[in-house]
mmCIF file of N, CA and C in Angstrom:
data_model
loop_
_atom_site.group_PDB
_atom_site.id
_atom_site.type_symbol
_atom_site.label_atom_id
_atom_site.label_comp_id
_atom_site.label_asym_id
_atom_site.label_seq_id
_atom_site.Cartn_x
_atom_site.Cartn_y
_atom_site.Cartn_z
ATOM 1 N N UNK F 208 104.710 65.811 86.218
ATOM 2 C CA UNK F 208 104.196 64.929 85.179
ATOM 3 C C UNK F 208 105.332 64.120 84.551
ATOM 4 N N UNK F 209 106.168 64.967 84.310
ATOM 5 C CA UNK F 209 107.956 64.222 83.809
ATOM 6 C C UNK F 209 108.395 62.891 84.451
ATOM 7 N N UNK F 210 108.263 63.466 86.127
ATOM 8 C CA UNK F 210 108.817 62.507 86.908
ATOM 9 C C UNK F 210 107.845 61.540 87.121
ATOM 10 N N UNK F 211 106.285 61.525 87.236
ATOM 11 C CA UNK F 211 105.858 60.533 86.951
ATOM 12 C C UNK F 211 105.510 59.475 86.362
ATOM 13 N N UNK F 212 106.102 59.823 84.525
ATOM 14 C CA UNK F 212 106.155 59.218 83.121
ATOM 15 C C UNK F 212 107.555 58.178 83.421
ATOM 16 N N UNK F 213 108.500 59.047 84.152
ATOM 17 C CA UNK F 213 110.093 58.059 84.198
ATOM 18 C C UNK F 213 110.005 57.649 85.018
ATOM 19 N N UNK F 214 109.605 57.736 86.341
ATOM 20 C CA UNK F 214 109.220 56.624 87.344
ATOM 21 C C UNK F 214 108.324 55.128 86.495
ATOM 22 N N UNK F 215 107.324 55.759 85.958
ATOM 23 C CA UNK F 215 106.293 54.341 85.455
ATOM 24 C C UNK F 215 107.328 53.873 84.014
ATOM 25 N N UNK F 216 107.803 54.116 83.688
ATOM 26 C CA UNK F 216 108.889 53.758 82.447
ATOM 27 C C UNK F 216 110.153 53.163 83.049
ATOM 28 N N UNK F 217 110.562 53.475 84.221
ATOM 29 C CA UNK F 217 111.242 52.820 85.694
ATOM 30 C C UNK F 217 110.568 51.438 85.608
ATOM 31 N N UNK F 218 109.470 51.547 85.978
ATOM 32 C CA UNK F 218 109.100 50.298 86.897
ATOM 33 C C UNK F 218 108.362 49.389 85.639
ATOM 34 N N UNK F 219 107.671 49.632 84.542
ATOM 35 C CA UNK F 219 107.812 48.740 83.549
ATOM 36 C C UNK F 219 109.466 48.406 82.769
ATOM 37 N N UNK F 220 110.719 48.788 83.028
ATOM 38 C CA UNK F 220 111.399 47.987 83.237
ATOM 39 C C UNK F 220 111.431 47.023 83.884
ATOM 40 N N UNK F 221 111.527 47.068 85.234
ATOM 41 C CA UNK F 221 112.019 46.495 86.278
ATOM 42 C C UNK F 221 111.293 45.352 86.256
ATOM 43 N N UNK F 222 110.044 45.196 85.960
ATOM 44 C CA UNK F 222 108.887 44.349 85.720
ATOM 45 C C UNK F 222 109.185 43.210 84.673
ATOM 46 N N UNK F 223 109.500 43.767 83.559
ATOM 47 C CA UNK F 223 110.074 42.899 82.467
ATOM 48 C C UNK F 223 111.238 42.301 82.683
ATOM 49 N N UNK F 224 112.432 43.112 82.845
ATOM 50 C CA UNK F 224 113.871 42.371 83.644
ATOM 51 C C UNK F 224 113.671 41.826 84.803
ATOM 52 N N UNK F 225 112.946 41.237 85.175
ATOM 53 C CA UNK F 225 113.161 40.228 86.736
ATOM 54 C C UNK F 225 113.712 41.053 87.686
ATOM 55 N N UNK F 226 113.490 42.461 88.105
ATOM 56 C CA UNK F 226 114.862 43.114 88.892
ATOM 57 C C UNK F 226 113.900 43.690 90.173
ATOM 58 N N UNK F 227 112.571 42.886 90.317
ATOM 59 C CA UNK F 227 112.162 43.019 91.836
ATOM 60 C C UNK F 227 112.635 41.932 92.732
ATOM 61 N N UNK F 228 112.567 42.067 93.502
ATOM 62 C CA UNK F 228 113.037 41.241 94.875
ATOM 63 C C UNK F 228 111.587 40.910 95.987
ATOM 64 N N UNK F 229 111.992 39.420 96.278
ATOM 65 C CA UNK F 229 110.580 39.338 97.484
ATOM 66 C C UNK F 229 111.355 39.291 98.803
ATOM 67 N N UNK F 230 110.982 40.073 99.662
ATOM 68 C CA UNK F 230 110.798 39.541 101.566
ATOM 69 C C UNK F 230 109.952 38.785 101.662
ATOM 70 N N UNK F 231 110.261 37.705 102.583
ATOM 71 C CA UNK F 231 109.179 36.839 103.323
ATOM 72 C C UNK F 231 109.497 37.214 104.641
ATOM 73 N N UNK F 232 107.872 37.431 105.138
ATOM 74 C CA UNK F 232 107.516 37.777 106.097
ATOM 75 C C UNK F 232 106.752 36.255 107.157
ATOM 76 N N UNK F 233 107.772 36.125 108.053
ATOM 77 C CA UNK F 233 106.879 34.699 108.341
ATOM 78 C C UNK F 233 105.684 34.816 109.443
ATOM 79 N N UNK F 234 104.720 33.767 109.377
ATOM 80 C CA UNK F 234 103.601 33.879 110.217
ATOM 81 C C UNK F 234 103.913 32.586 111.494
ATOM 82 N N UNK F 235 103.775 32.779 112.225
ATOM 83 C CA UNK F 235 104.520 32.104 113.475
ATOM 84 C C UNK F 235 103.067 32.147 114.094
ATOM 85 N N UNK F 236 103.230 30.310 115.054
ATOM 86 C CA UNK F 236 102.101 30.373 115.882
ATOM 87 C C UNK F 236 102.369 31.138 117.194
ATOM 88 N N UNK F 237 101.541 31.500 117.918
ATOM 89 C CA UNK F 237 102.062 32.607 118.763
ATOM 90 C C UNK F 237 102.432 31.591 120.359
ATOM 91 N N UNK F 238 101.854 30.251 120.459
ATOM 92 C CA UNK F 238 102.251 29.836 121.771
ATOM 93 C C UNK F 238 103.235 28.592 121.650
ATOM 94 N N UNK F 239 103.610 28.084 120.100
ATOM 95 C CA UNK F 239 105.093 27.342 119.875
ATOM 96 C C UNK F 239 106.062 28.094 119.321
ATOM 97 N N UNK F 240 105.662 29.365 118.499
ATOM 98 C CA UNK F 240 106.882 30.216 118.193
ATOM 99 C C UNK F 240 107.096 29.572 116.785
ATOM 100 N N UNK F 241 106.657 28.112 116.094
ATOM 101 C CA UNK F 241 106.474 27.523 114.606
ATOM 102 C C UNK F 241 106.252 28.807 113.885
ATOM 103 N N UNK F 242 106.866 28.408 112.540
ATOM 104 C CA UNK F 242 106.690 29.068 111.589
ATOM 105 C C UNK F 242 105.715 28.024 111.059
ATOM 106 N N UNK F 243 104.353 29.096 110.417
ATOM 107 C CA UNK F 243 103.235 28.105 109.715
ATOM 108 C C UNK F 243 103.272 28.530 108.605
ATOM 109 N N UNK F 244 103.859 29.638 107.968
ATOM 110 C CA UNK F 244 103.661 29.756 106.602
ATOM 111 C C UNK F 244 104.878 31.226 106.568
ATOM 112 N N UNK F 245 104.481 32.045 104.928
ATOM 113 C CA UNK F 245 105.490 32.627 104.633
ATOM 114 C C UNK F 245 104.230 33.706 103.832
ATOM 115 N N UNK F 246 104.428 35.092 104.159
ATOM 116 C CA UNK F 246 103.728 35.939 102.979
ATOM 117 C C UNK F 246 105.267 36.619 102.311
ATOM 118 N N UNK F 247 105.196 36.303 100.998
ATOM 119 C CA UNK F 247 106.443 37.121 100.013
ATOM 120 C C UNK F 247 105.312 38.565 99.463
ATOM 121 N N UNK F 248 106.639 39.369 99.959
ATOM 122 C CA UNK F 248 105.865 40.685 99.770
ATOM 123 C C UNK F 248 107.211 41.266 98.635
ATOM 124 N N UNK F 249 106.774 41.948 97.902
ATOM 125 C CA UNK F 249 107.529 42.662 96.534
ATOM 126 C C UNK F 249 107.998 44.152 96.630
ATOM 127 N N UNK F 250 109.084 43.860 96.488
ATOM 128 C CA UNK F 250 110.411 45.494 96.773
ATOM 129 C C UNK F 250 110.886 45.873 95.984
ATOM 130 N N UNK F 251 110.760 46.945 95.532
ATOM 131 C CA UNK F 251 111.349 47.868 94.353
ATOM 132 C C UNK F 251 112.594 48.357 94.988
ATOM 133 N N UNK F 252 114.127 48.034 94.524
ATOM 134 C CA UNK F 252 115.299 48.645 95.176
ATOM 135 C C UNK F 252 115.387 49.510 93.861
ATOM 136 N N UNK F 253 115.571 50.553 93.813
ATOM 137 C CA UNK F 253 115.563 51.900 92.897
ATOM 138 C C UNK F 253 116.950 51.711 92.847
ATOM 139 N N UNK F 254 117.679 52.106 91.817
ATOM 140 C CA UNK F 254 119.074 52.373 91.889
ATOM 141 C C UNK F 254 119.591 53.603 92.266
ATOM 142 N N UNK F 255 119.012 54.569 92.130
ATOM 143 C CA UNK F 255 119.569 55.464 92.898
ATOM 144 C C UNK F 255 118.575 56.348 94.264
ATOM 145 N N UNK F 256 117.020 55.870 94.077
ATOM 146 C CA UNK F 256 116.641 56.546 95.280
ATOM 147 C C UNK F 256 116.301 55.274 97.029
ATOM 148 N N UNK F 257 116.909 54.374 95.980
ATOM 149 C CA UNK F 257 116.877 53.021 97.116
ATOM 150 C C UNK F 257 115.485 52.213 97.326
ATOM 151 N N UNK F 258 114.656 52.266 98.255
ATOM 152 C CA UNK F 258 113.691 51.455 98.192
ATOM 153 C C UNK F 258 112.377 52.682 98.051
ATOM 154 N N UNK F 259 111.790 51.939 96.943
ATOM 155 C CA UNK F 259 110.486 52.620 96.652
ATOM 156 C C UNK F 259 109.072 51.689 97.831
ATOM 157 N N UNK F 260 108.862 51.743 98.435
ATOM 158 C CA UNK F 260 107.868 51.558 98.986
ATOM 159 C C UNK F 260 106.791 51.249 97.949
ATOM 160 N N UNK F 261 106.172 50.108 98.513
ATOM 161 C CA UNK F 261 104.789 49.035 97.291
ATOM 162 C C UNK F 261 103.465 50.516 97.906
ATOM 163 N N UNK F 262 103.269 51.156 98.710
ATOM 164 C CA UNK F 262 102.161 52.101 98.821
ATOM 165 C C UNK F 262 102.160 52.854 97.510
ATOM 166 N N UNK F 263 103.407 53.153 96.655
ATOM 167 C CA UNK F 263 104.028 54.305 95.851
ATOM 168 C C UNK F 263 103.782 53.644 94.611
ATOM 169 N N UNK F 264 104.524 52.332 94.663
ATOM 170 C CA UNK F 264 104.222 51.429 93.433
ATOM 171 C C UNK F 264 103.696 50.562 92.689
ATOM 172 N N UNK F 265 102.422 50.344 93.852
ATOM 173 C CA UNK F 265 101.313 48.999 93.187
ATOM 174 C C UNK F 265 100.535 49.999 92.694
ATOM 175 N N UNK F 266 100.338 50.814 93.505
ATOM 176 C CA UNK F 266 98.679 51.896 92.825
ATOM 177 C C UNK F 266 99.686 52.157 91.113
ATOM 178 N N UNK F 267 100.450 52.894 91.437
ATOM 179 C CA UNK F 267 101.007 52.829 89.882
ATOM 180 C C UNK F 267 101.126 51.822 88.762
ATOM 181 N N UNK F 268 101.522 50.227 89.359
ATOM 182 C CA UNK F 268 101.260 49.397 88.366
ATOM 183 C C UNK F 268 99.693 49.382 87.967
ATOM 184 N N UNK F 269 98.809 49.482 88.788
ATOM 185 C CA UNK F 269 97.061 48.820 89.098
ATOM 186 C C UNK F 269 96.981 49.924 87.618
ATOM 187 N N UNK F 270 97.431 51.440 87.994
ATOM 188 C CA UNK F 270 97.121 52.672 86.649
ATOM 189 C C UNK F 270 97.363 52.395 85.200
ATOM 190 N N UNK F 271 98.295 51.975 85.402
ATOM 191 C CA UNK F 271 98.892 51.826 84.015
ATOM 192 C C UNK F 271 98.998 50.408 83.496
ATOM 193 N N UNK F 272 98.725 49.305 84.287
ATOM 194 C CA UNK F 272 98.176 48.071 83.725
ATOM 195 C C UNK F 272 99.757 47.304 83.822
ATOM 196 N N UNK F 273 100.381 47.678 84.544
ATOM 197 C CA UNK F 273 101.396 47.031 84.539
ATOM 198 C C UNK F 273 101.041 45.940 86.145
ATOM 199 N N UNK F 274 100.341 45.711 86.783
ATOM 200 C CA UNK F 274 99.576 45.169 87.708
ATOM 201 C C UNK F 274 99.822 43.236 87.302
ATOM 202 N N UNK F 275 99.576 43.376 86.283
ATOM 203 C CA UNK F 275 98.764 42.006 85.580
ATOM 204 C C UNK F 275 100.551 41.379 85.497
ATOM 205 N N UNK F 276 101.304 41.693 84.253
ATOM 206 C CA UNK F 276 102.369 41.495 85.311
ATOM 207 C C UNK F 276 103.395 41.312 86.152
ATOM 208 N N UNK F 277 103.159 42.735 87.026
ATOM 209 C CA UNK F 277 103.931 42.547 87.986
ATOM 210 C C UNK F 277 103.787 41.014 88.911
ATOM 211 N N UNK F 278 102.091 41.384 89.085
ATOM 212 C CA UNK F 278 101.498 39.930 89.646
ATOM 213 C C UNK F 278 101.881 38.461 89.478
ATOM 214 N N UNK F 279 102.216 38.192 87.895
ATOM 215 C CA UNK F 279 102.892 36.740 87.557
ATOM 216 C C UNK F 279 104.317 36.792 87.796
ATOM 217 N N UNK F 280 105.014 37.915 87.819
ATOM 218 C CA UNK F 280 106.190 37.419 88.096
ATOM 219 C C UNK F 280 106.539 37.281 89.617
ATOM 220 N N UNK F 281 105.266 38.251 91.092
ATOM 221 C CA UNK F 281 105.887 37.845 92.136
ATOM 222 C C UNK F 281 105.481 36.157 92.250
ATOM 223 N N UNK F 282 104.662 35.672 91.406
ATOM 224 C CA UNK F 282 104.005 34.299 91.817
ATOM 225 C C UNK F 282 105.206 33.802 91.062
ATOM 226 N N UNK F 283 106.093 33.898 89.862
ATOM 227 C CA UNK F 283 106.922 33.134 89.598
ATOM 228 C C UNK F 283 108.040 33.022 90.426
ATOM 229 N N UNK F 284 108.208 34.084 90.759
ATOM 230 C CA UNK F 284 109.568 34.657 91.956
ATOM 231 C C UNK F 284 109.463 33.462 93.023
ATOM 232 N N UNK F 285 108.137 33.716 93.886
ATOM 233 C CA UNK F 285 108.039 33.041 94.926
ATOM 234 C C UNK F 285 107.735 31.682 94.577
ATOM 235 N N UNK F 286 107.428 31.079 93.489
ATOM 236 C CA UNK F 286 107.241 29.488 93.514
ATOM 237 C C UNK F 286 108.794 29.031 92.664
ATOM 238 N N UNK F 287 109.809 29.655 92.503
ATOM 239 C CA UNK F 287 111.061 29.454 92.281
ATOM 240 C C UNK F 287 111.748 28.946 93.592
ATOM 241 N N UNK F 288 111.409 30.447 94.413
ATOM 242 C CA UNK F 288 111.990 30.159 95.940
ATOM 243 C C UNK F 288 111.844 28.901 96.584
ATOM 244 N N UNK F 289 110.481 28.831 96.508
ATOM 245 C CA UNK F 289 110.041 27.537 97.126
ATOM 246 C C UNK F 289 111.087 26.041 96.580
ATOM 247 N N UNK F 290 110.641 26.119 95.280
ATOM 248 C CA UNK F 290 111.451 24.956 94.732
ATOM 249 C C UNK F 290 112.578 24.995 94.630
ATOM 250 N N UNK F 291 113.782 26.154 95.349
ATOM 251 C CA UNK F 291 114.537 26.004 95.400
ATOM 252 C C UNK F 291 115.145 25.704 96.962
ATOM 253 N N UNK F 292 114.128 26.570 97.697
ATOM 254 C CA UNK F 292 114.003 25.493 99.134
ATOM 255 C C UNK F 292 114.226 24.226 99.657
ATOM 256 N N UNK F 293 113.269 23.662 98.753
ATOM 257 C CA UNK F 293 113.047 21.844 98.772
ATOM 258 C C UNK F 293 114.090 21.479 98.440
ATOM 259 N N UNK F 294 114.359 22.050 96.834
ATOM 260 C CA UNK F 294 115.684 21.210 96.302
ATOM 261 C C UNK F 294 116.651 21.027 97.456
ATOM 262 N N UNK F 295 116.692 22.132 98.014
ATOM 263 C CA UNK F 295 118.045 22.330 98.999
ATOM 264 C C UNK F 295 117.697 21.507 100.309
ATOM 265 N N UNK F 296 116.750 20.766 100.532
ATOM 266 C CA UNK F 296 116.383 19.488 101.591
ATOM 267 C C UNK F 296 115.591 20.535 102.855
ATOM 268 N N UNK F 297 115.261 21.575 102.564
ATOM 269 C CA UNK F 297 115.138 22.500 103.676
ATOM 270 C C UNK F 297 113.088 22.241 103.617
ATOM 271 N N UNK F 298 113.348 22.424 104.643
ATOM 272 C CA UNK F 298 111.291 21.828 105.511
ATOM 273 C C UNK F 298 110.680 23.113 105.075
ATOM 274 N N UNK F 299 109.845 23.121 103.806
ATOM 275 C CA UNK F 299 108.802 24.703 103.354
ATOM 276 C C UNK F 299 107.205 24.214 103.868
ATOM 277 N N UNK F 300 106.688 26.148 103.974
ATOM 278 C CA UNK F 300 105.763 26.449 104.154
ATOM 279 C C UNK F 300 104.989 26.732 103.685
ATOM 280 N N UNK F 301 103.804 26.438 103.406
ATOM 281 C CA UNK F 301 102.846 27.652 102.607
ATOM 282 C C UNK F 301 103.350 28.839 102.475
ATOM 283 N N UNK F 302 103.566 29.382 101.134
ATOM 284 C CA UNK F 302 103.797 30.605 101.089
ATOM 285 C C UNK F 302 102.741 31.516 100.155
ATOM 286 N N UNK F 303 101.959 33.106 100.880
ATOM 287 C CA UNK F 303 100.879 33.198 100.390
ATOM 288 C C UNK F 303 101.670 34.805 99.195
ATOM 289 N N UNK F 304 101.040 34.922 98.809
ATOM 290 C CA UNK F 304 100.831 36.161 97.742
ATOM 291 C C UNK F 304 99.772 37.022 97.299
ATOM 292 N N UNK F 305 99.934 38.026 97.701
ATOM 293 C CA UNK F 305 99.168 39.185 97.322
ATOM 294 C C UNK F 305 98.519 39.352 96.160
ATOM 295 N N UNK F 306 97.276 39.451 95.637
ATOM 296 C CA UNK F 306 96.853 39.370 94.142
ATOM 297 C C UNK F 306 96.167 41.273 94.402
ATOM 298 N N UNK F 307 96.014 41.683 93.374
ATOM 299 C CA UNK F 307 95.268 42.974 93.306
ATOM 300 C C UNK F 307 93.511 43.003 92.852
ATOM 301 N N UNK F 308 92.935 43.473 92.918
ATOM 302 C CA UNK F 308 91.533 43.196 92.516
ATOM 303 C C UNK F 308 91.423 42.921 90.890
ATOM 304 N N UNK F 309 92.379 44.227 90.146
ATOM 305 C CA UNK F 309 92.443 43.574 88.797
ATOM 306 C C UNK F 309 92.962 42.396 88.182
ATOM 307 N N UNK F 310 93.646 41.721 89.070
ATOM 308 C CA UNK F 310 94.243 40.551 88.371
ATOM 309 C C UNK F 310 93.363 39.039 88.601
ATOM 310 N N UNK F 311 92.223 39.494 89.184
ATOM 311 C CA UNK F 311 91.039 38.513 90.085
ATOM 312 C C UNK F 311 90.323 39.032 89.094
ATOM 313 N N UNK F 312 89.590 40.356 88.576
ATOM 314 C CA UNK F 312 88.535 40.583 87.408
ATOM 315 C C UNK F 312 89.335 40.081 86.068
ATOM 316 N N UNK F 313 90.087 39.884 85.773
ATOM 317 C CA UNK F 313 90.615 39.349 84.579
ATOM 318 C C UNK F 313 90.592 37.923 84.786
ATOM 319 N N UNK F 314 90.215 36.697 85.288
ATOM 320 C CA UNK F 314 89.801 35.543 85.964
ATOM 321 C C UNK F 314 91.101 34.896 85.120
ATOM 322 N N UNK F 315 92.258 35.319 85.461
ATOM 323 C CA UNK F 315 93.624 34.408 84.698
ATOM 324 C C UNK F 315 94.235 34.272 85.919
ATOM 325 N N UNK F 316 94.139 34.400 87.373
ATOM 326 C CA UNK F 316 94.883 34.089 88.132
ATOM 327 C C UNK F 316 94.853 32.509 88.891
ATOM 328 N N UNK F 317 93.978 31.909 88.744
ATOM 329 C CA UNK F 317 94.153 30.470 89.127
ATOM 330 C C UNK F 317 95.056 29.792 88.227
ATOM 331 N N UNK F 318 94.824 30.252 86.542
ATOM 332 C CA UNK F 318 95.666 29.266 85.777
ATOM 333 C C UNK F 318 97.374 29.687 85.519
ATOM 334 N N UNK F 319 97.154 31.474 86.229
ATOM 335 C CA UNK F 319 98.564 32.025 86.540
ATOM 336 C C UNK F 319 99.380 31.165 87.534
ATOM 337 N N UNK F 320 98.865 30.668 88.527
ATOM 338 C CA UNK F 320 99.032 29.905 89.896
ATOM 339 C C UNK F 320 99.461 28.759 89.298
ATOM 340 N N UNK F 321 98.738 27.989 88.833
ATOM 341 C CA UNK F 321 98.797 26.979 88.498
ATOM 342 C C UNK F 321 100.160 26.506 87.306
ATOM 343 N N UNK F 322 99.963 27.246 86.869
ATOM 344 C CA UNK F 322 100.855 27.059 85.929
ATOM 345 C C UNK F 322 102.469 27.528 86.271
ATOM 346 N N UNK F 323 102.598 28.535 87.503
ATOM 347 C CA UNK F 323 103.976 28.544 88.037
ATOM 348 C C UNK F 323 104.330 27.695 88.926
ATOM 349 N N UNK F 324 103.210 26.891 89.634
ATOM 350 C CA UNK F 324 103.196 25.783 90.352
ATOM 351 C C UNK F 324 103.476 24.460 89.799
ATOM 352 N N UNK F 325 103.123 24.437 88.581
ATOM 353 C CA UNK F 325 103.429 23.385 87.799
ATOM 354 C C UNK F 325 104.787 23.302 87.007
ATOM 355 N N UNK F 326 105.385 24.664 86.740
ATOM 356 C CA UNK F 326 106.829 24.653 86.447
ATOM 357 C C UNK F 326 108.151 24.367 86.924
ATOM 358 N N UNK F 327 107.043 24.376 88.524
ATOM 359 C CA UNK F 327 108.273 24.399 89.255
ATOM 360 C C UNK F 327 108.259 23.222 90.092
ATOM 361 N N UNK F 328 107.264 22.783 89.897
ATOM 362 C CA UNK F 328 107.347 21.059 90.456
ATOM 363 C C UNK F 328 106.681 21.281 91.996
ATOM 364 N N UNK F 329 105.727 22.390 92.325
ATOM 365 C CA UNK F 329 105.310 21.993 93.575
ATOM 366 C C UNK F 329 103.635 22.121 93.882
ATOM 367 N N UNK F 330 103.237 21.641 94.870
ATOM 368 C CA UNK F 330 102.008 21.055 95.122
ATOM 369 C C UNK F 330 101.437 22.461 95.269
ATOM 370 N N UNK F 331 100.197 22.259 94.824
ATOM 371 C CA UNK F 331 99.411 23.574 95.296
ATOM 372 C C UNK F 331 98.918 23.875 96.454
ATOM 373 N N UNK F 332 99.379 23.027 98.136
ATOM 374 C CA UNK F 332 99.077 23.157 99.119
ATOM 375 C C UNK F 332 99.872 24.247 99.318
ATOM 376 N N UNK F 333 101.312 24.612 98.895
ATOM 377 C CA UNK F 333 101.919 25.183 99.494
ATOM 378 C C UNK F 333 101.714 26.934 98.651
#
C-alpha cells in the first residue's frame, strides 16, 4: 500500500514537472518504405528503477485522476516536437496520440487539441 501511495506521488510529480518523455513510433507504407505519420507514445524514465512501462502507469493515472493531465501534456509535448520540426526546415507527419476513455467523457479534448495546436502554430491536419 506504501509503495503504491509513493509510486502515484512519483508520477503526479513527474506529470506536473514536464519530466515524461515521448517515442515516436513511425507508421511506414509497407510497399515504398514512406514514413506516413508518427504515433508519440509516453515513457516514464524512473530515476532509480529506470523505465516504468505505460501498462503499470496509465491504469494508475486513469485511478487517481491524474489521466486528464497526463493527457494535455503528451499533446503539448508532441505538438512542441512538431513545431520544432518545421522550425528546423525538416518535412513532418501526422503525428497521432493516445487519448484514454476518461479524457473523451470529460468532452475537453478537442479544445485540449486545439488549443496546443494553436500555440504552437500548427495545422490540425497534422
Amino acid at each position: 500500500m506504501v509503495m503504491r501511495l509513493n509510486r502515484e506521488a512519483e508520477l503526479k510529480h513527474v506529470v506536473e514537472h514536464g519530466e515524461l518523455i515521448l517515442h515516436y513510433q513511425p507508421r511506414v507504407q509497407g510497399d515504398t518504405g514512406e514514413i506516413t505519420s508518427l504515433e508519440a507514445l509516453v515513457r516514464w524514465i524512473h530515476p532509480t528503477l529506470g523505465l516504468i512501462h505505460p501498462n503499470e502507469f496509465i491504469p494508475m493515472a486513469e485511478r487517481t485522476g491524474l489521466i486528464l493531465p497526463l493527457g494535455a501534456e503528451v499533446v503539448r509535448m508532441a505538438c512542441e516536437q512538431l513545431a520544432l520540426w518545421q522550425a528546423q526546415g525538416l518535412d513532418v507527419v501526422p503525428v497521432s496520440v493516445n487519448v484514454s476513455a476518461q479524457q473523451i467523457d470529460t468532452g475537453t479534448v478537442s479544445s485540449m487539441l486545439a488549443s496546443a495546436l494553436k500555440a504552437n502554430c500548427l495545422d490540425a491536419s497534422l
